[in-house]
PDB file of C-alpha atoms in Angstrom:
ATOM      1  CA  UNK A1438     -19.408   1.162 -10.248  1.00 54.00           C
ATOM      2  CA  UNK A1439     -17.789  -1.082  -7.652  1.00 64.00           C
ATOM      3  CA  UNK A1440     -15.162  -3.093  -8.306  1.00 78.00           C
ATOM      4  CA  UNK A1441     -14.980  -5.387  -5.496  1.00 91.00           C
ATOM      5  CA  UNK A1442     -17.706  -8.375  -4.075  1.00 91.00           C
ATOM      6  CA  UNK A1443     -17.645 -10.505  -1.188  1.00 91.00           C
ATOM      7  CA  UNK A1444     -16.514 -13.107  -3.228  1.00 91.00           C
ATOM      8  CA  UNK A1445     -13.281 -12.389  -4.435  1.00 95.00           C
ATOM      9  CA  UNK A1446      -9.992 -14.322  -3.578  1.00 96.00           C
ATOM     10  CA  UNK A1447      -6.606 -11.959  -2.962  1.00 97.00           C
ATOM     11  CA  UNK A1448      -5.968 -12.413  -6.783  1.00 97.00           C
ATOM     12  CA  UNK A1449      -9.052 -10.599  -7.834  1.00 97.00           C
ATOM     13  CA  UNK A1450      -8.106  -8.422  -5.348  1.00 97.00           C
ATOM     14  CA  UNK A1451      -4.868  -7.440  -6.243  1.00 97.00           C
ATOM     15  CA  UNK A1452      -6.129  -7.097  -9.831  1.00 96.00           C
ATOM     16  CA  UNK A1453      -8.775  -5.054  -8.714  1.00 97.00           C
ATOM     17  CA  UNK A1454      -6.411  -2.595  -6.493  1.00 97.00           C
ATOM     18  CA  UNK A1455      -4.055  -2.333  -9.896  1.00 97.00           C
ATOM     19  CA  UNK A1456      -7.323  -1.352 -11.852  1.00 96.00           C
ATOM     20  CA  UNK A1457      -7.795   1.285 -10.084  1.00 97.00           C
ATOM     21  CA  UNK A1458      -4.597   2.451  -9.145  1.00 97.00           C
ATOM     22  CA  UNK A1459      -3.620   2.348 -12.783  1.00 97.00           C
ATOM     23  CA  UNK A1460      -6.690   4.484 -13.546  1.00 97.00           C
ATOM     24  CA  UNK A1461      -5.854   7.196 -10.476  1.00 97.00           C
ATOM     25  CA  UNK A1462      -2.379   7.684  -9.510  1.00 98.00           C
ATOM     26  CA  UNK A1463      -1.096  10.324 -12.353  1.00 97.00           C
ATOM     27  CA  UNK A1464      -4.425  12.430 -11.658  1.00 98.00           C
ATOM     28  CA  UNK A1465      -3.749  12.949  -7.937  1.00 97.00           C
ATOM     29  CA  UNK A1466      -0.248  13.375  -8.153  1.00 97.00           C
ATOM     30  CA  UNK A1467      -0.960  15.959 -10.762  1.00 97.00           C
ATOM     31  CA  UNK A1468      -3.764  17.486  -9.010  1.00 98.00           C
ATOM     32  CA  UNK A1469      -1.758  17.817  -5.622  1.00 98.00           C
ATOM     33  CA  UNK A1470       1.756  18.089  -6.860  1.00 96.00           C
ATOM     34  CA  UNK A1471       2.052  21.853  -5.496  1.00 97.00           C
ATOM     35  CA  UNK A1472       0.886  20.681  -2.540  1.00 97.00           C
ATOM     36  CA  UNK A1473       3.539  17.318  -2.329  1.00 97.00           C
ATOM     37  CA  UNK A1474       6.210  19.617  -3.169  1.00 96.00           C
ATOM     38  CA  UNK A1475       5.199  22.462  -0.495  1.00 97.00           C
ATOM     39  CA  UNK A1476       5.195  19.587   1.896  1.00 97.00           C
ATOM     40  CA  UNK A1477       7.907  17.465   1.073  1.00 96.00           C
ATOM     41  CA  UNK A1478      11.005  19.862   2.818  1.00 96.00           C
ATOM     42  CA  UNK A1479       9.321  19.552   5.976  1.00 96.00           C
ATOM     43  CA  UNK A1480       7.698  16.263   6.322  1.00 95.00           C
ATOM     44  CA  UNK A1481      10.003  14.439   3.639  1.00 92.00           C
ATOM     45  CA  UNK A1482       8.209  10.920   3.695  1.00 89.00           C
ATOM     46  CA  UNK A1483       5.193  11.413   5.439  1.00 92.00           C
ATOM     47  CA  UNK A1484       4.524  13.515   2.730  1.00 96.00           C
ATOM     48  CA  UNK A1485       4.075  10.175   0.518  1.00 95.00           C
ATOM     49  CA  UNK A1486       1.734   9.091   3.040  1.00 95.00           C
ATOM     50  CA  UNK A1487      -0.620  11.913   2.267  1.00 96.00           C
ATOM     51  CA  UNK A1488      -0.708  10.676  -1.811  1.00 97.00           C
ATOM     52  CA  UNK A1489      -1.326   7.279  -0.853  1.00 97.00           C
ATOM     53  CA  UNK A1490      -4.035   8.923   1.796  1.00 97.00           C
ATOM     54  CA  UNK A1491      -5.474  10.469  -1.370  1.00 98.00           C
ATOM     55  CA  UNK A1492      -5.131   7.789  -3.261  1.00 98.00           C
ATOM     56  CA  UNK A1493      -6.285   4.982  -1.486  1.00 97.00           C
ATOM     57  CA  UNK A1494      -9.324   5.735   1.140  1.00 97.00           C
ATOM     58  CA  UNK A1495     -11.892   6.049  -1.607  1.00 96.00           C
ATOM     59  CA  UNK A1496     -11.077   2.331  -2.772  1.00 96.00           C
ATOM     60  CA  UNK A1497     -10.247   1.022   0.656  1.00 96.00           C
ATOM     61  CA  UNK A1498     -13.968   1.695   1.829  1.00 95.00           C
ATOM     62  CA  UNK A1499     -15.084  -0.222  -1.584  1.00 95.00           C
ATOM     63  CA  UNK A1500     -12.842  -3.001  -0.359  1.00 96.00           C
ATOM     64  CA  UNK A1501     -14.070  -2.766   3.193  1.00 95.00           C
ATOM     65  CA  UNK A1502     -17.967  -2.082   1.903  1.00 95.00           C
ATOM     66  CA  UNK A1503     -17.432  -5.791   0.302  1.00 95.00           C
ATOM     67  CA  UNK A1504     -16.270  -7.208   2.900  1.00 95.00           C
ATOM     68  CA  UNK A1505     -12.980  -7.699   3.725  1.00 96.00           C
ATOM     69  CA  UNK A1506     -10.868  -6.059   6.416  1.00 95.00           C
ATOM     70  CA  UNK A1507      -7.420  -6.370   7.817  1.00 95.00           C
ATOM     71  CA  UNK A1508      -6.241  -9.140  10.167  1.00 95.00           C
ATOM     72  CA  UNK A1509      -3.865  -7.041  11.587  1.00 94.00           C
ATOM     73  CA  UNK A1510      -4.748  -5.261  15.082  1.00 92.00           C
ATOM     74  CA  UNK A1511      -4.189  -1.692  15.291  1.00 92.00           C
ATOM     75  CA  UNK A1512      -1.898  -0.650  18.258  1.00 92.00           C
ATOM     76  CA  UNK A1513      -2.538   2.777  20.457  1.00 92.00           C
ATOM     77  CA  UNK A1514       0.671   4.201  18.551  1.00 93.00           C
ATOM     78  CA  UNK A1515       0.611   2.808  15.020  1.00 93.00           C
ATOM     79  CA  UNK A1516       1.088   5.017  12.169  1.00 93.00           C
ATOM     80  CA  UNK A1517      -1.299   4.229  10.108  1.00 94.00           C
ATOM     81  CA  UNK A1518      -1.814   5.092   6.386  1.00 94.00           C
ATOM     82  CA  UNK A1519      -5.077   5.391   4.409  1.00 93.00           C
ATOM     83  CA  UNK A1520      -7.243   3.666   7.002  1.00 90.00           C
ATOM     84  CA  UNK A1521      -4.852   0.626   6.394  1.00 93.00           C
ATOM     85  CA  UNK A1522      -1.795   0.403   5.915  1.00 95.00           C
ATOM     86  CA  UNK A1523       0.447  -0.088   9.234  1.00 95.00           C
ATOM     87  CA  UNK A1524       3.897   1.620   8.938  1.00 93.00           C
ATOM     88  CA  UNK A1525       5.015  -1.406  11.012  1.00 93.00           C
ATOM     89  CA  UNK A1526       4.069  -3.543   8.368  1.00 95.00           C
ATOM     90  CA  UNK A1527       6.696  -2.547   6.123  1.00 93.00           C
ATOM     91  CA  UNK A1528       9.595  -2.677   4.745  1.00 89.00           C
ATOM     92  CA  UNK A1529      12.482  -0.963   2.716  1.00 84.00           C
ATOM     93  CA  UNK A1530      16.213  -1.682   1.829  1.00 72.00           C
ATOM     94  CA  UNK A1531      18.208   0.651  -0.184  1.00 60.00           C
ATOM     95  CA  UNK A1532      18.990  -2.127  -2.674  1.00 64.00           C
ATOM     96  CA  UNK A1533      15.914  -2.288  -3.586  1.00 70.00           C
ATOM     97  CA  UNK A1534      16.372   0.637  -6.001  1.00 72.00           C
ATOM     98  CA  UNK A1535      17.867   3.973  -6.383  1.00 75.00           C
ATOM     99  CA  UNK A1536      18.100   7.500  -4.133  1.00 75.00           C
ATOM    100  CA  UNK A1537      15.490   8.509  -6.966  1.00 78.00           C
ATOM    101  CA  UNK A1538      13.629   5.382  -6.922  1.00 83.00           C
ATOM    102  CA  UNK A1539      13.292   3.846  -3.242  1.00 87.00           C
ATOM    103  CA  UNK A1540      10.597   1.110  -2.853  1.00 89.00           C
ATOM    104  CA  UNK A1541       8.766   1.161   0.534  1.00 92.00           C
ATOM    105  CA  UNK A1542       6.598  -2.480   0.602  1.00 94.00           C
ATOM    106  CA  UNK A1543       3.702  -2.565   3.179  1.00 96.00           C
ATOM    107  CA  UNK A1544       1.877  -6.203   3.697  1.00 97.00           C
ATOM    108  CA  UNK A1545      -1.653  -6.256   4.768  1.00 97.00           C
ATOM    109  CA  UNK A1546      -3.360  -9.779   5.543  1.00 97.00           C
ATOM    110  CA  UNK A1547      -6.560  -9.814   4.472  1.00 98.00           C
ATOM    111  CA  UNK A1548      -9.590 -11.704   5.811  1.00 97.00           C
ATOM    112  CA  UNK A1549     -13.358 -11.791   4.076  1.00 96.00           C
ATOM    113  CA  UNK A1550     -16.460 -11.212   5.908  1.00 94.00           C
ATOM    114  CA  UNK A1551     -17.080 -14.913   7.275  1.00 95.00           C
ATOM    115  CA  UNK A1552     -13.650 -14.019   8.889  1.00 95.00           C
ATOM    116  CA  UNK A1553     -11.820 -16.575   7.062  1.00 96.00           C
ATOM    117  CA  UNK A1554      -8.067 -15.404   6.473  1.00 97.00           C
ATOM    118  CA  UNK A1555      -7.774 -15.370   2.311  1.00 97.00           C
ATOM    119  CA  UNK A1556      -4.362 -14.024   1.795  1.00 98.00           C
ATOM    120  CA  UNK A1557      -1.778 -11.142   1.902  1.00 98.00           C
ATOM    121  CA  UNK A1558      -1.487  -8.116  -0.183  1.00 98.00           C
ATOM    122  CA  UNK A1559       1.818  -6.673  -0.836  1.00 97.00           C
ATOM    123  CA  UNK A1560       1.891  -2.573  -1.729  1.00 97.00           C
ATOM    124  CA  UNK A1561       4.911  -1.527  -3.494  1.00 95.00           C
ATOM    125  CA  UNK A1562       5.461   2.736  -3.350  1.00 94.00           C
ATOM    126  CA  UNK A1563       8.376   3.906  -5.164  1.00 92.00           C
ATOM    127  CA  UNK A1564       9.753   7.224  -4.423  1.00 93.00           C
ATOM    128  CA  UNK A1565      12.722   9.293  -4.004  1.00 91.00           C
ATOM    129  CA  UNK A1566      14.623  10.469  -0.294  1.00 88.00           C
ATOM    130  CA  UNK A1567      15.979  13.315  -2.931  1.00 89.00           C
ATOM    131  CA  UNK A1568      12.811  15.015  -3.765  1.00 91.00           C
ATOM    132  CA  UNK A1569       8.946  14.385  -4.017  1.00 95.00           C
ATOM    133  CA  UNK A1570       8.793  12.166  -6.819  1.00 94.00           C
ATOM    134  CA  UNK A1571       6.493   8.747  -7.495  1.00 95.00           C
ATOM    135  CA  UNK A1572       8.425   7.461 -10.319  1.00 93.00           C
ATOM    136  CA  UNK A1573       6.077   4.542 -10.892  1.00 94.00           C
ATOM    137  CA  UNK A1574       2.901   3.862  -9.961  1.00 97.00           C
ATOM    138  CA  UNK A1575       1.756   1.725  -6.854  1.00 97.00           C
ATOM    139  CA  UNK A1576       1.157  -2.230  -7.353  1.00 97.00           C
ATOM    140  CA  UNK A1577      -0.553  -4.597  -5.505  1.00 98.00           C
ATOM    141  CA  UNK A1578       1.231  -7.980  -5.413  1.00 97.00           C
ATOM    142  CA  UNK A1579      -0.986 -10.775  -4.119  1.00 98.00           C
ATOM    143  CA  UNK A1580       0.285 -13.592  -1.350  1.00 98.00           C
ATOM    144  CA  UNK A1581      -1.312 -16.865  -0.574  1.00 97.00           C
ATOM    145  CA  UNK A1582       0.187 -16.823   3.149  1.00 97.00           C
ATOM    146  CA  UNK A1583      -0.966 -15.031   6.278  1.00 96.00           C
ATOM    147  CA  UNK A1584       2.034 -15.957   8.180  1.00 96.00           C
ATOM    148  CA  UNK A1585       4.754 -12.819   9.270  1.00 94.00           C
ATOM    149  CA  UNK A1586       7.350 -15.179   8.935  1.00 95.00           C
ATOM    150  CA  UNK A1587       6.417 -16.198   5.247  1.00 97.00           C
ATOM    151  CA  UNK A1588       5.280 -12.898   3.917  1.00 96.00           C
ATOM    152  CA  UNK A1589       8.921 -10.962   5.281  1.00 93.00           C
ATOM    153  CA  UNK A1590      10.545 -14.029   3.395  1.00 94.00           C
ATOM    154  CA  UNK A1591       8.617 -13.970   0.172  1.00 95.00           C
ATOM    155  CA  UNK A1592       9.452 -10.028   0.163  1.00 93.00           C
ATOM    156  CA  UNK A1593      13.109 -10.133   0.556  1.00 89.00           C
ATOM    157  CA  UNK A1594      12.609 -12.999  -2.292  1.00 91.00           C
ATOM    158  CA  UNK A1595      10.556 -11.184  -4.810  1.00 90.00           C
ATOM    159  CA  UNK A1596      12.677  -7.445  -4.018  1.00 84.00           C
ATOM    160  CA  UNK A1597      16.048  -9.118  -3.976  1.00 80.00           C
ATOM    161  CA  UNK A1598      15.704 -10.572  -7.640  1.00 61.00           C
TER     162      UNK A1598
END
């Protein structure tokens, strides 16, 4: 079953993202967790980049399969994250939560497959700087803007509430 068609506007595809996110995250971290916390001494927050690896590909090609791809150009030494998400797209402020509960928000512009720019989606990961943990699960938060400018402002509005 696919979740995604060419069709959709960044709402539908935030929803969809949540769907499935909703329906995943618990299983992989349970599946892997002796693996996340083997990991996490040495590689400490890379190591969340390898659950959102395992999380996210498989739906990212569904996403990509319908269509729609990232505006953003990939640089010779971006970190990437499942296929994605750019590191250099993100942010995180320790106000925006606890040692136990840090939120790390990535922004990924989004056009379709007539290469018309729809919208920005927003990818909140919580997680500690203490010890592997992913309190909460992933969101997607839809945008209506494509600007840099906009989105960093509409973050720092919607985290600083």
């Amino acid at each position: 079953m696919t979740l995604f068609n060419q069709n959709m506007t960044i709402s539908e595809l935030e929803t969809s993202l949540n769907a499935y996110v909703e329906l995943n995250w618990k299983k992989i971290l349970e599946d892997n967790s002796e693996e996340f916390e083997t990991l996490f001494p040495e590689y400490e927050d890379a190591t969340y980049g390898i659950y959102a690896e395992k999380l996210l590909v498989p739906v990212w090609r569904q996403v990509e399969e319908a269509g729609f791809h990232s505006t953003a150009e990939i640089k010779e030494d971006d970190f990437v994250i499942a296929g994605f998400l750019l590191f250099r797209h993100s942010l995180e402020k320790e106000q925006w939560g606890t040692p136990l509960n840090e939120k790390r928000v990535f922004w990924l512009s989004i056009k379709n497959r007539k290469h018309v720019e729809i919208g920005t989606l927003l990818m909140e990961m919580s997680h500690s700087h203490v010890s592997f943990s992913i309190p909460a699960p992933p969101k997607f938060l839809a945008l209506q803007t494509t600007n840099e400018r906009e989105i960093r402002s509409q973050i720092r509005s919607i985290y600083s509430e």
